[in-house]
CSV table of C-alpha atoms in Angstrom, one decimal:
chain,number,residue,atom,x,y,z
A,184,MET,CA,-7.4,-31.5,-41.3
A,185,LYS,CA,-7.5,-30.5,-37.7
A,186,GLN,CA,-4.1,-32.2,-36.9
A,187,ILE,CA,-2.5,-30.6,-40.0
A,188,PHE,CA,-3.6,-27.3,-39.0
A,189,ILE,CA,-2.1,-27.6,-35.5
A,190,VAL,CA,1.2,-28.8,-36.8
A,191,CYS,CA,1.5,-25.9,-39.1
A,192,PHE,CA,0.3,-23.3,-36.6
A,193,PHE,CA,3.0,-24.1,-34.1
A,194,CYS,CA,5.9,-24.8,-36.5
A,195,PRO,CA,7.4,-21.4,-35.9
A,196,LEU,CA,7.4,-21.9,-32.2
A,197,ILE,CA,9.0,-25.3,-32.4
A,198,SER,CA,11.6,-24.2,-35.0
A,199,PHE,CA,13.0,-21.6,-32.6
A,200,GLY,CA,13.4,-24.3,-29.9
A,201,GLN,CA,10.9,-22.7,-27.6
A,202,VAL,CA,8.4,-24.7,-25.4
A,203,HIS,CA,5.1,-23.2,-24.3
A,204,GLU,CA,2.4,-25.5,-23.2
A,205,SER,CA,-0.6,-24.5,-21.3
A,206,PHE,CA,-2.4,-27.8,-20.9
A,207,LYS,CA,-5.7,-26.4,-21.6
A,208,HIS,CA,-7.1,-29.6,-23.1
A,209,ARG,CA,-5.8,-33.0,-23.9
A,210,ASP,CA,-6.6,-32.7,-27.6
A,211,SER,CA,-4.9,-29.3,-28.2
A,212,LEU,CA,-1.4,-29.8,-27.0
A,213,ASN,CA,1.3,-27.5,-28.6
A,214,HIS,CA,4.0,-30.2,-28.6
A,215,GLN,CA,4.4,-34.0,-29.0
A,216,TRP,CA,5.0,-35.6,-25.7
A,217,PHE,CA,6.6,-39.1,-25.0
A,218,GLY,CA,6.7,-41.5,-22.2
A,219,ASP,CA,3.9,-42.8,-20.0
A,220,THR,CA,1.5,-40.7,-22.0
A,221,SER,CA,-1.6,-42.9,-21.2
A,222,TYR,CA,-1.2,-41.9,-17.4
A,223,PHE,CA,-0.9,-38.1,-17.9
A,224,PHE,CA,-3.8,-35.8,-19.2
A,225,ALA,CA,-4.1,-32.2,-19.7
A,226,ASN,CA,-7.2,-30.4,-18.5
A,227,ASN,CA,-8.2,-26.8,-17.7
A,228,GLY,CA,-4.6,-25.6,-17.5
A,229,LYS,CA,-3.0,-28.5,-15.7
A,230,LEU,CA,-1.2,-31.6,-16.5
A,231,GLN,CA,-2.6,-34.4,-14.1
A,232,LEU,CA,-1.2,-37.7,-13.3
A,233,GLU,CA,-3.5,-40.8,-13.1
A,234,GLY,CA,-1.2,-43.6,-12.7
A,235,PRO,CA,-1.6,-47.4,-11.6
A,236,GLN,CA,-2.6,-47.7,-8.0
A,237,SER,CA,0.8,-49.5,-7.2
A,238,SER,CA,4.4,-48.5,-6.8
A,239,GLN,CA,5.4,-46.6,-10.0
A,240,THR,CA,8.0,-44.3,-11.6
A,241,LEU,CA,6.3,-42.5,-14.6
A,242,TYR,CA,7.5,-39.8,-16.9
A,243,TYR,CA,6.2,-37.3,-19.5
A,244,ALA,CA,8.8,-35.5,-21.7
A,245,THR,CA,8.9,-33.4,-24.8
A,246,GLN,CA,11.6,-32.3,-27.2
A,247,ASN,CA,13.7,-29.3,-26.3
A,248,THR,CA,17.0,-28.0,-27.5
A,249,LEU,CA,17.1,-24.6,-25.9
A,250,CYS,CA,19.4,-24.5,-22.9
A,251,ASP,CA,21.7,-21.5,-23.3
A,252,SER,CA,20.7,-18.0,-22.2
A,253,VAL,CA,17.3,-19.6,-21.3
A,254,GLU,CA,14.8,-19.7,-18.6
A,255,TRP,CA,12.4,-22.4,-17.6
A,256,ASN,CA,9.1,-21.5,-15.9
A,257,PHE,CA,6.7,-24.2,-14.5
A,258,LYS,CA,4.5,-25.0,-11.5
A,259,ILE,CA,4.4,-28.1,-9.4
A,260,GLU,CA,1.3,-29.1,-7.5
A,261,LEU,CA,1.4,-32.0,-5.0
A,262,ALA,CA,-1.6,-33.1,-2.9
A,263,PHE,CA,0.7,-34.7,-0.5
A,264,ASN,CA,4.0,-33.9,1.5
A,265,PRO,CA,6.8,-35.4,-0.7
A,266,SER,CA,9.4,-37.5,0.6
A,267,SER,CA,12.5,-39.5,-0.4
A,268,THR,CA,10.3,-42.2,-1.6
A,269,ASN,CA,7.4,-40.1,-3.0
A,270,PHE,CA,9.0,-37.2,-5.0
A,271,VAL,CA,9.0,-35.4,-8.2
A,272,ARG,CA,11.7,-34.3,-10.6
A,273,VAL,CA,11.5,-31.9,-13.4
A,274,TYR,CA,14.4,-32.6,-15.9
A,275,LEU,CA,15.5,-29.3,-17.3
A,276,MET,CA,18.0,-30.9,-19.6
A,277,SER,CA,18.3,-34.3,-20.7
A,278,ASP,CA,20.2,-36.0,-23.7
A,279,THR,CA,17.3,-38.5,-24.2
A,280,ASN,CA,13.5,-38.3,-24.0
A,281,ASN,CA,13.4,-41.5,-22.0
A,282,LEU,CA,13.8,-40.2,-18.5
A,283,ARG,CA,13.9,-43.7,-16.9
A,284,ALA,CA,17.1,-44.5,-19.0
A,285,PRO,CA,20.7,-43.5,-18.0
A,286,LEU,CA,21.1,-40.0,-19.1
A,287,ASN,CA,23.1,-36.9,-19.0
A,288,GLY,CA,21.5,-33.6,-17.8
A,289,TYR,CA,20.1,-31.7,-15.0
A,290,PHE,CA,16.8,-31.8,-12.9
A,291,VAL,CA,15.3,-30.1,-9.9
A,292,GLN,CA,13.6,-32.3,-7.1
A,293,LEU,CA,11.0,-31.8,-4.5
A,294,GLY,CA,11.0,-34.7,-2.0
A,295,GLN,CA,13.8,-35.7,0.5
A,296,THR,CA,14.4,-37.4,3.7
A,297,GLY,CA,13.1,-35.3,6.8
A,298,ASN,CA,10.0,-33.3,7.6
A,299,THR,CA,10.8,-30.3,5.3
A,300,ASN,CA,11.4,-29.9,1.7
A,301,ASN,CA,13.4,-27.5,-0.3
A,302,ILE,CA,14.3,-27.3,-4.1
A,303,GLN,CA,17.2,-29.3,-5.0
A,304,PHE,CA,19.2,-29.1,-8.1
A,305,PHE,CA,21.0,-32.3,-9.3
A,306,ARG,CA,23.3,-33.1,-12.1
A,307,GLN,CA,23.0,-36.5,-13.5
A,308,GLN,CA,25.5,-38.6,-15.5
A,309,GLY,CA,24.3,-41.9,-16.5
A,310,THR,CA,22.7,-43.3,-13.4
A,311,SER,CA,24.7,-41.3,-11.1
A,312,THR,CA,23.2,-38.1,-9.4
A,313,THR,CA,25.1,-35.3,-7.7
A,314,LEU,CA,23.5,-32.6,-5.6
A,315,VAL,CA,24.8,-29.2,-6.9
A,316,PHE,CA,22.5,-26.7,-5.0
A,317,SER,CA,19.7,-26.6,-2.3
A,318,GLY,CA,17.3,-23.7,-2.2
A,319,VAL,CA,16.7,-21.7,1.0
A,320,SER,CA,12.7,-21.9,1.1
A,321,GLN,CA,11.2,-24.6,3.1
A,322,PHE,CA,8.0,-26.1,1.6
A,323,ASN,CA,6.2,-28.4,4.2
A,324,SER,CA,2.6,-29.1,4.3
A,325,SER,CA,0.8,-32.5,5.2
A,326,SER,CA,-2.0,-31.5,2.8
A,327,GLY,CA,0.4,-30.7,-0.1
A,328,LEU,CA,2.2,-28.0,-1.7
A,329,SER,CA,2.0,-25.6,-4.7
A,330,VAL,CA,5.1,-23.7,-6.0
A,331,GLN,CA,5.9,-21.9,-9.1
A,332,ILE,CA,9.6,-22.3,-10.1
A,333,ARG,CA,11.7,-20.1,-12.6
A,334,ILE,CA,15.4,-21.2,-13.5
A,335,LYS,CA,17.7,-19.3,-15.6
A,336,ARG,CA,21.0,-20.4,-17.2
A,337,PHE,CA,23.4,-18.1,-18.8
A,338,PRO,CA,26.2,-18.7,-21.3
A,339,ASN,CA,29.0,-18.8,-18.7
A,340,GLY,CA,27.1,-21.9,-17.0
A,341,GLU,CA,25.7,-19.7,-14.3
A,342,TRP,CA,22.3,-20.7,-12.9
A,343,GLN,CA,19.7,-18.9,-10.9
A,344,VAL,CA,16.7,-20.5,-9.1
A,345,PHE,CA,13.6,-18.6,-8.2
A,346,SER,CA,10.3,-19.6,-6.6
A,347,ASP,CA,7.0,-18.3,-5.4
A,348,VAL,CA,3.9,-19.9,-3.9
A,349,SER,CA,1.5,-17.2,-5.2
A,350,SER,CA,2.8,-15.5,-8.3
A,351,SER,CA,3.1,-16.7,-11.9
A,352,VAL,CA,6.5,-14.9,-12.2
A,353,PRO,CA,8.7,-16.1,-9.3
A,354,VAL,CA,10.8,-13.5,-7.8
A,355,THR,CA,12.2,-15.2,-4.7
A,356,LEU,CA,16.0,-16.0,-5.3
A,357,GLU,CA,16.5,-19.4,-3.7
A,358,GLY,CA,20.2,-18.6,-3.1
A,359,GLU,CA,23.3,-17.3,-4.6
A,360,PRO,CA,23.8,-18.0,-8.3
A,361,PHE,CA,25.9,-21.0,-9.0
A,362,VAL,CA,28.0,-22.3,-11.8
A,363,ASP,CA,28.0,-25.7,-13.5
A,364,SER,CA,28.8,-26.1,-17.2
A,365,THR,CA,29.2,-29.8,-17.4
A,366,PHE,CA,26.5,-30.2,-20.1
A,367,ARG,CA,25.9,-27.6,-22.8
A,368,LYS,CA,23.4,-29.5,-24.9
A,369,THR,CA,20.0,-31.0,-24.4
A,370,ALA,CA,17.4,-32.9,-26.3
A,371,ALA,CA,14.5,-33.0,-23.9
A,372,PHE,CA,12.4,-31.6,-21.1
A,373,GLY,CA,10.1,-33.5,-18.8
A,374,PHE,CA,8.3,-34.5,-15.6
A,375,TYR,CA,9.3,-37.5,-13.5
A,376,CYS,CA,7.0,-38.9,-10.9
A,377,ARG,CA,8.1,-41.6,-8.3
A,378,TYR,CA,5.8,-43.0,-5.7
A,379,SER,CA,5.9,-46.1,-3.4
A,380,THR,CA,2.8,-45.2,-1.6
A,381,ALA,CA,-0.1,-46.5,-4.0
A,382,SER,CA,-2.5,-43.7,-2.7
A,383,ARG,CA,-0.3,-41.1,-4.4
A,384,TYR,CA,-1.3,-42.3,-7.9
A,385,ASN,CA,-3.3,-39.2,-8.9
A,386,MET,CA,-1.7,-36.6,-6.4
A,387,TYR,CA,0.9,-35.1,-9.0
A,388,ALA,CA,-0.1,-32.1,-11.3
A,389,PHE,CA,1.9,-29.5,-13.1
A,390,GLY,CA,1.0,-26.0,-14.6
A,391,GLU,CA,1.9,-24.1,-17.6
A,392,VAL,CA,5.4,-24.7,-19.1
A,393,LYS,CA,7.4,-22.0,-20.6
A,394,ILE,CA,11.0,-22.5,-22.0
A,395,CYS,CA,12.3,-19.4,-23.9
A,396,PRO,CA,15.2,-17.1,-24.1
A,397,ILE,CA,16.0,-14.9,-21.2
A,398,GLU,CA,14.2,-11.6,-21.4
A,399,PRO,CA,16.6,-8.8,-20.8
A,400,ASP,CA,16.1,-7.1,-17.5
A,401,PRO,CA,14.2,-4.0,-18.0
A,402,ILE,CA,16.3,-0.7,-18.2
A,403,PRO,CA,15.3,1.1,-15.1
A,404,GLU,CA,14.0,4.5,-15.7
A,405,PRO,CA,16.4,7.2,-14.7
A,406,PRO,CA,15.2,9.1,-11.7
A,407,ILE,CA,13.7,12.5,-12.3
A,408,ILE,CA,16.1,15.2,-11.2
A,409,ILE,CA,14.6,18.6,-11.2
A,410,GLU,CA,16.9,21.5,-10.8
A,411,ASP,CA,16.1,25.0,-9.6
A,412,PHE,CA,14.4,27.0,-12.5
A,413,ASP,CA,13.6,23.7,-14.5
A,414,VAL,CA,9.9,24.7,-14.1
A,415,VAL,CA,9.0,28.2,-13.3
A,416,ILE,CA,5.8,30.3,-12.8
A,417,SER,CA,5.7,32.3,-15.9
A,418,GLU,CA,2.4,34.3,-15.8
A,419,ILE,CA,-0.3,35.1,-13.1
A,420,MET,CA,-3.8,36.4,-13.5
A,421,PHE,CA,-4.8,37.6,-10.1
A,422,ASN,CA,-7.3,40.2,-10.9
A,423,GLU,CA,-9.4,38.4,-13.6
A,424,PRO,CA,-12.3,40.0,-15.8
A,425,ALA,CA,-15.7,39.6,-14.6
A,426,ASN,CA,-17.1,36.0,-15.0
A,427,SER,CA,-13.7,34.8,-16.0
A,428,ALA,CA,-11.1,32.7,-14.0
A,429,GLU,CA,-7.8,33.3,-12.2
A,430,TYR,CA,-5.0,31.2,-13.3
A,431,LEU,CA,-1.2,30.6,-12.8
A,432,GLU,CA,0.7,29.6,-15.8
A,433,ILE,CA,3.9,27.4,-15.4
A,434,PHE,CA,6.6,26.6,-18.0
A,435,ASN,CA,8.9,23.6,-18.3
A,436,ASN,CA,12.2,25.4,-19.0
A,437,SER,CA,14.3,22.2,-19.0
A,438,GLU,CA,15.1,19.7,-21.7
A,439,GLN,CA,13.3,16.9,-20.2
A,440,ASP,CA,9.7,15.9,-19.8
A,441,ILE,CA,8.6,16.2,-16.3
A,442,PRO,CA,5.6,14.2,-14.7
A,443,PHE,CA,3.2,16.4,-12.9
A,444,SER,CA,3.3,13.7,-10.2
A,445,GLU,CA,6.7,15.3,-9.3
A,446,LEU,CA,5.3,18.7,-8.9
A,447,ARG,CA,3.5,20.6,-6.0
A,448,LEU,CA,2.3,24.1,-5.6
A,449,GLY,CA,2.9,25.8,-2.4
A,450,ARG,CA,1.7,29.0,-0.9
A,451,PHE,CA,3.4,31.2,1.8
A,452,SER,CA,1.8,32.4,5.0
A,453,ASN,CA,2.1,35.7,6.4
A,454,GLU,CA,5.2,34.4,8.5
A,455,ASP,CA,6.9,33.6,5.2
A,456,GLN,CA,6.4,29.9,5.9
A,457,LEU,CA,5.6,27.6,3.0
A,458,SER,CA,2.2,26.0,3.8
A,459,GLY,CA,-0.7,24.4,2.0
A,460,VAL,CA,1.6,22.4,-0.5
A,461,LEU,CA,-0.9,21.0,-3.0
A,462,VAL,CA,-0.8,18.1,-5.7
A,463,ILE,CA,-1.3,19.8,-9.1
A,464,SER,CA,-2.8,17.0,-10.9
A,465,ALA,CA,-4.2,13.6,-9.6
A,466,ASP,CA,-3.4,12.1,-13.1
A,467,SER,CA,-0.2,10.0,-12.2
A,468,GLU,CA,0.6,9.7,-15.9
A,469,LEU,CA,0.2,13.3,-17.1
A,470,ILE,CA,3.4,14.9,-18.4
A,471,LEU,CA,4.5,18.5,-18.9
A,472,PRO,CA,6.7,18.2,-22.0
A,473,SER,CA,10.0,20.1,-22.4
A,474,LYS,CA,9.4,23.9,-23.4
A,475,THR,CA,5.8,23.7,-22.9
A,476,TYR,CA,3.4,25.8,-20.9
A,477,ALA,CA,0.7,24.5,-18.5
A,478,VAL,CA,-2.2,26.7,-17.2
A,479,LEU,CA,-3.5,25.9,-13.7
A,480,SER,CA,-7.0,27.2,-13.0
A,481,ARG,CA,-10.2,26.2,-11.2
A,482,ASN,CA,-12.1,26.6,-14.5
A,483,PRO,CA,-9.6,26.6,-17.4
A,484,GLU,CA,-12.4,26.1,-19.8
A,485,ILE,CA,-13.7,29.5,-19.4
A,486,LEU,CA,-10.4,31.2,-20.2
A,487,SER,CA,-10.9,30.7,-24.1
A,488,GLN,CA,-13.9,33.0,-23.8
A,489,PHE,CA,-11.8,35.9,-22.7
A,490,HIS,CA,-8.3,35.3,-24.1
A,491,ASN,CA,-6.4,33.8,-27.0
A,492,VAL,CA,-5.3,30.4,-26.0
A,493,CYS,CA,-2.7,28.1,-27.4
A,494,ALA,CA,-3.7,24.5,-28.2
A,495,ASP,CA,-0.4,22.9,-27.3
A,496,ALA,CA,-0.5,23.9,-23.8
A,497,VAL,CA,-1.5,21.5,-20.8
A,498,TRP,CA,-4.7,22.6,-19.1
A,499,ILE,CA,-5.0,21.7,-15.6
A,500,THR,CA,-8.3,21.8,-13.6
A,501,MET,CA,-7.3,22.6,-10.1
A,502,PRO,CA,-10.4,22.9,-8.0
A,503,ASN,CA,-8.3,23.5,-4.7
A,504,LEU,CA,-6.2,26.2,-6.5
A,505,PRO,CA,-5.9,29.0,-3.6
A,506,ALA,CA,-7.8,32.1,-4.4
A,507,LEU,CA,-5.2,34.8,-5.7
A,508,SER,CA,-5.3,37.9,-3.8
A,509,ASN,CA,-5.9,41.1,-5.9
A,510,THR,CA,-3.1,42.9,-4.1
A,511,SER,CA,-0.2,40.6,-3.5
A,512,GLY,CA,0.9,37.1,-3.0
A,513,ARG,CA,3.8,34.6,-2.8
A,514,TYR,CA,3.7,31.1,-4.4
A,515,ALA,CA,6.3,28.4,-5.0
A,516,LEU,CA,6.5,25.4,-7.2
A,517,THR,CA,8.1,22.5,-5.3
A,518,ARG,CA,9.2,19.0,-5.5
A,519,LYS,CA,7.5,16.1,-3.8
A,520,ASP,CA,9.5,16.7,-0.8
A,521,SER,CA,8.4,20.4,-0.7
A,522,SER,CA,11.9,21.7,-1.6
A,523,ILE,CA,11.5,24.8,-3.8
A,524,ILE,CA,12.0,24.8,-7.4
A,525,ASP,CA,10.7,28.2,-8.3
A,526,GLU,CA,9.3,31.1,-6.1
A,527,ILE,CA,7.4,34.2,-7.2
A,528,TYR,CA,6.2,37.4,-5.3
A,529,TYR,CA,3.6,39.6,-6.9
A,530,ASN,CA,2.1,42.9,-6.2
A,531,SER,CA,-0.5,45.0,-8.0
A,532,SER,CA,2.0,47.9,-8.2
A,533,MET,CA,4.1,45.8,-10.4
A,534,HIS,CA,1.7,46.5,-13.4
A,535,PHE,CA,2.7,49.1,-15.9
A,536,ALA,CA,2.1,52.6,-14.2
A,537,LEU,CA,0.3,54.1,-17.1
A,538,LEU,CA,-2.5,51.5,-17.2
A,539,ALA,CA,-5.8,53.1,-16.5
A,540,GLU,CA,-7.2,49.6,-15.6
A,541,THR,CA,-5.4,46.5,-14.4
A,542,ARG,CA,-8.4,44.2,-14.1
A,543,GLY,CA,-8.1,41.4,-16.7
A,544,VAL,CA,-4.3,42.3,-17.1
A,545,SER,CA,-1.8,39.4,-16.3
A,546,LEU,CA,1.6,40.0,-15.1
A,547,GLU,CA,4.2,38.2,-17.1
A,548,ARG,CA,7.7,37.0,-16.3
A,549,LEU,CA,10.3,38.7,-18.3
A,550,ASN,CA,13.3,36.2,-17.9
A,551,PHE,CA,13.0,32.6,-16.9
A,552,GLU,CA,16.5,32.5,-15.8
A,553,LYS,CA,16.0,35.3,-13.2
A,554,SER,CA,14.2,35.1,-9.8
A,555,GLY,CA,10.6,35.4,-9.6
A,556,THR,CA,10.8,37.4,-6.6
A,557,ASP,CA,12.4,40.2,-8.3
A,558,ALA,CA,9.7,43.0,-9.0
A,559,ASN,CA,11.8,44.1,-12.0
A,560,ASN,CA,11.3,40.6,-13.6
A,561,TRP,CA,7.6,41.2,-14.1
A,562,TYR,CA,5.6,43.3,-16.6
A,563,SER,CA,2.0,43.8,-17.6
A,564,ALA,CA,1.0,41.7,-20.6
A,565,SER,CA,0.8,43.7,-23.7
A,566,LYS,CA,-2.4,45.3,-25.2
A,567,THR,CA,-1.9,43.6,-28.5
A,568,SER,CA,-2.0,40.1,-26.9
A,569,GLY,CA,-5.2,40.9,-25.2
A,570,TYR,CA,-3.5,41.7,-21.8
A,571,ALA,CA,-3.0,38.0,-21.1
A,572,THR,CA,-1.3,34.9,-22.9
A,573,PRO,CA,-2.6,31.9,-20.9
A,574,GLY,CA,-0.6,28.7,-22.3
A,575,CYS,CA,1.2,30.9,-25.0
A,576,PRO,CA,4.7,32.5,-25.1
A,577,ASN,CA,4.7,35.7,-23.0
A,578,SER,CA,4.1,38.9,-24.8
A,579,GLN,CA,6.6,40.5,-22.5
A,580,SER,CA,9.8,38.4,-22.4
A,581,VAL,CA,13.5,39.0,-22.6
A,582,SER,CA,16.2,36.4,-22.9
A,583,THR,CA,19.7,36.0,-21.3
A,584,ILE,CA,22.0,37.4,-23.9
A,585,GLU,CA,25.7,36.4,-24.3
A,586,PHE,CA,27.8,39.5,-24.7
A,587,ASP,CA,31.5,40.5,-24.1
A,588,GLU,CA,30.9,44.2,-23.6
A,589,ILE,CA,30.8,45.9,-20.1
A,590,LEU,CA,27.5,47.3,-20.7
A,591,HIS,CA,24.9,45.9,-23.3
A,592,LEU,CA,21.4,47.4,-24.2
A,593,TYR,CA,18.8,45.6,-26.0
A,594,PRO,CA,16.9,46.5,-28.2
A,595,SER,CA,18.5,49.6,-29.7
A,596,LEU,CA,15.1,51.4,-29.9
A,597,ILE,CA,12.2,51.1,-27.4
A,598,SER,CA,8.7,52.4,-27.9
A,599,PRO,CA,6.4,52.2,-24.9
A,600,ASN,CA,3.9,54.3,-26.8
A,601,ASP,CA,2.9,51.7,-29.2
A,602,ASP,CA,3.1,48.6,-27.1
A,603,LYS,CA,6.1,47.1,-29.1
A,604,ASN,CA,9.6,46.8,-27.8
A,605,ASN,CA,8.5,48.6,-24.7
A,606,ILE,CA,11.2,47.2,-22.3
A,607,LEU,CA,15.0,48.0,-22.4
A,608,THR,CA,17.2,45.3,-21.1
A,609,VAL,CA,20.3,46.8,-19.4
A,610,SER,CA,22.9,44.0,-18.8
A,611,TYR,CA,26.5,44.4,-17.4
A,612,ASN,CA,29.5,42.2,-17.5
A,613,LEU,CA,32.4,42.7,-15.1
A,614,GLU,CA,35.8,40.8,-14.7
A,615,THR,CA,35.6,40.8,-10.9
A,616,ALA,CA,33.0,41.2,-8.2
A,617,GLY,CA,32.9,43.7,-5.4
A,618,PHE,CA,31.8,46.7,-7.2
A,619,THR,CA,28.9,49.1,-6.6
A,620,GLY,CA,26.9,50.6,-9.3
A,621,ASN,CA,24.6,53.1,-10.5
A,622,ILE,CA,22.5,53.3,-13.8
A,623,ARG,CA,21.1,56.7,-14.8
A,624,ILE,CA,19.2,57.7,-17.9
A,625,PHE,CA,19.7,61.1,-19.4
A,626,ASN,CA,17.9,63.1,-22.2
A,627,SER,CA,19.8,64.8,-25.0
A,628,ASN,CA,19.9,68.0,-23.0
A,629,GLY,CA,21.9,66.2,-20.1
A,630,ARG,CA,19.1,66.1,-17.7
A,631,MET,CA,18.5,62.8,-15.8
A,632,VAL,CA,15.1,61.4,-16.5
A,633,LYS,CA,15.4,58.0,-14.6
A,634,HIS,CA,17.6,56.8,-11.8
A,635,LEU,CA,17.3,53.1,-12.6
A,636,VAL,CA,19.9,51.6,-10.2
A,637,LYS,CA,20.9,53.2,-7.0
A,638,SER,CA,24.1,52.0,-5.4
A,639,ASP,CA,23.5,48.2,-6.0
A,640,LEU,CA,26.1,45.8,-4.9
A,641,LEU,CA,27.1,44.3,-8.3
A,642,GLY,CA,28.0,40.6,-9.2
A,643,THR,CA,30.1,39.9,-12.2
A,644,GLN,CA,27.1,39.8,-14.4
A,645,GLY,CA,23.6,41.2,-14.1
A,646,THR,CA,20.4,42.6,-15.7
A,647,TYR,CA,18.0,45.4,-15.1
A,648,TYR,CA,14.9,46.5,-17.1
A,649,TRP,CA,13.7,50.0,-17.9
A,650,ASP,CA,9.9,50.4,-18.9
A,651,GLY,CA,10.6,53.7,-20.7
A,652,LEU,CA,9.0,55.9,-18.0
A,653,SER,CA,10.4,58.8,-16.2
A,654,GLU,CA,11.2,59.2,-12.5
A,655,GLN,CA,7.7,60.4,-12.2
A,656,ASN,CA,6.2,57.4,-14.2
A,657,THR,CA,5.3,59.5,-17.2
A,658,LEU,CA,6.0,58.8,-20.9
A,659,LEU,CA,9.0,60.7,-22.3
A,660,PRO,CA,9.2,62.5,-25.7
A,661,SER,CA,10.8,60.7,-28.5
A,662,GLY,CA,14.4,61.1,-29.0
A,663,VAL,CA,17.9,59.6,-28.1
A,664,TYR,CA,18.7,58.9,-24.5
A,665,ILE,CA,21.9,58.1,-22.9
A,666,VAL,CA,22.3,55.3,-20.4
A,667,VAL,CA,25.3,55.8,-18.0
A,668,PHE,CA,26.7,53.1,-16.0
A,669,ASP,CA,28.8,54.2,-13.1
A,670,VAL,CA,30.9,51.7,-11.1
A,671,PHE,CA,33.2,52.1,-8.1
A,672,SER,CA,34.8,50.0,-5.4
A,673,LEU,CA,35.9,50.6,-1.8
A,674,ASP,CA,39.4,50.5,-2.8
A,675,GLY,CA,39.1,53.5,-5.2
A,676,ARG,CA,38.6,52.0,-8.6
A,677,THR,CA,36.0,53.7,-10.7
A,678,PHE,CA,34.9,53.8,-14.3
A,679,ARG,CA,31.9,55.0,-16.4
A,680,VAL,CA,30.3,53.7,-19.4
A,681,ARG,CA,27.9,55.6,-21.7
A,682,LYS,CA,25.4,54.1,-24.4
A,683,PRO,CA,22.7,55.5,-26.4
A,684,VAL,CA,19.1,54.2,-27.0
A,685,ALA,CA,16.6,55.4,-29.2
A,686,TYR,CA,13.1,56.3,-27.8
A,687,ARG,CA,9.9,56.6,-29.8
C-alpha cells in the first residue's frame, strides 16, 4: 500500500516531464533511478556515493524528457579536489539511461588537468566528447568543493550556465550564452562518478535536483515617478481645540498608488531653506491609494473625539511632526531626494475675516491644481463640517473648470451668510499673454464694493476667488452684483467684460 500511494501521488509530476528529487530518505524517492543503485543512497537531503574501494566508473540516472525551455538546478559536493582522473559529470540530456554506454547528449564536468577547475560543458556523440563551453569561475580547494549549478536551455538552442557557492538559486553567469542545438530530445538525466584513486570511493555527493520549465523573468516594477502636485497638502489644523491634536492632511491627486516610502515632509527655516526633511512613515509597505486622503498627526486617534473623520483615509502617527505655529508656517512634501512635490504657506490672517474665533478651525485648500503658497487658495473650513474635515473631502473646494469664455463665474449664486456656496470662482481665458488685469465688483447702484485684483500681470488662463466680503471685510446685503474684468496691454489694446452674480 505504501508503494502504491507514492506512485499515485507523484504521477502528475512525472506526467509533466518534471524532475524534483530532494533525497530526504532512501525509501521515499520521487522517481525511479537506474544504474549502480546499490552504491548510491539518499539521506538528509543529499545523494551520497558509497562505491567499491577500487578504481570505478559509477552512475545514477532517472528518466527525463524535458529539455526545451527548461532549467536544471542541482548541487555538486566533492570532498576532494577533482582532476582528469577523479572527476564528476552530470548528464543533462542523454538518449539512454545507461550513462556508461555510447550515447547522444550533453553533460557538465568538474575535473580536468591542472591545479584549478571550472565548469565545462560537453556534447557527446556515441563515445566522442566535444568541449563546447568553459565557465569563468575557478573552483580549487585541496579539501574539496561545493557548488550549486543552474543551467537554462531555450527553444533556439541557446544555453546559459550559472553557479553559486553559497545560494540555492545561482546567479553568477559563467560566461556569454552559447548555442548548440545538435540534440533536441532526451530520455534521461543522471550523475556519473569516475575515480581512479580508491580513497575517493565515498567523496561524491549531490544535493536536491530540480528540472522544470523556465520560469519567466519577473516583470520589473515600473519606477514610481511623482510629478509636481501629484500629492498635495490639502488641509492644516495649526490652532487645534483644547486637548485635541494638530494635523496636516495630504491628498494623492494622481491616478497611481504611491508608497509612503517615496514621500518626505519638509519644513522651511527663516532663511527660506528647506530643513528637517522627515520620513512620514517607517512602514515600507504602506501605500497612499490614488484619490485618497491621509492625515499626519502626532496623535491621530484623538481627532475622532473632536471631528467627523472618514474611515477610508490613511491615518499616520508621526511622533516627530513639527509643532505647527499658531501664526504662520511653510511646509513642503518632497521626494526621497528632497526635491519638492508641493509647497504651502499659511497664515492665521487667511481665515475668514468674520470668524469670531479661529481656534479649532482648519484651513482648507480650495484647488489642488493651484499653488499652495497662494493665500487666495485657502479658506476656513465650513461651520456645517464642524470647522474641520480630517481625512474627508474639503468642505471648501473648487475645481478647475473648462470653459471657452473670456470670463467665467461659478457658482451663479453665492451665500456667505449661510455657510453654503460662500466662495465665488472668477476664471479668465485669454488668447494671448502679456495683458494686465483688474477685477472689481460693483453693487446695483454702481458703487464698487470690492477691488479683487489690482493690476495683476495675467497669463492666458487664471483663477481668483471672492469670499463675498466687502473691501472693509463686512458682509454685503443680498442682491445682484456685477463683476467687471478690465484688461489692457502696453501696446494699447483694452477690453472690458461684465458679468452678474447673485448674492444672498
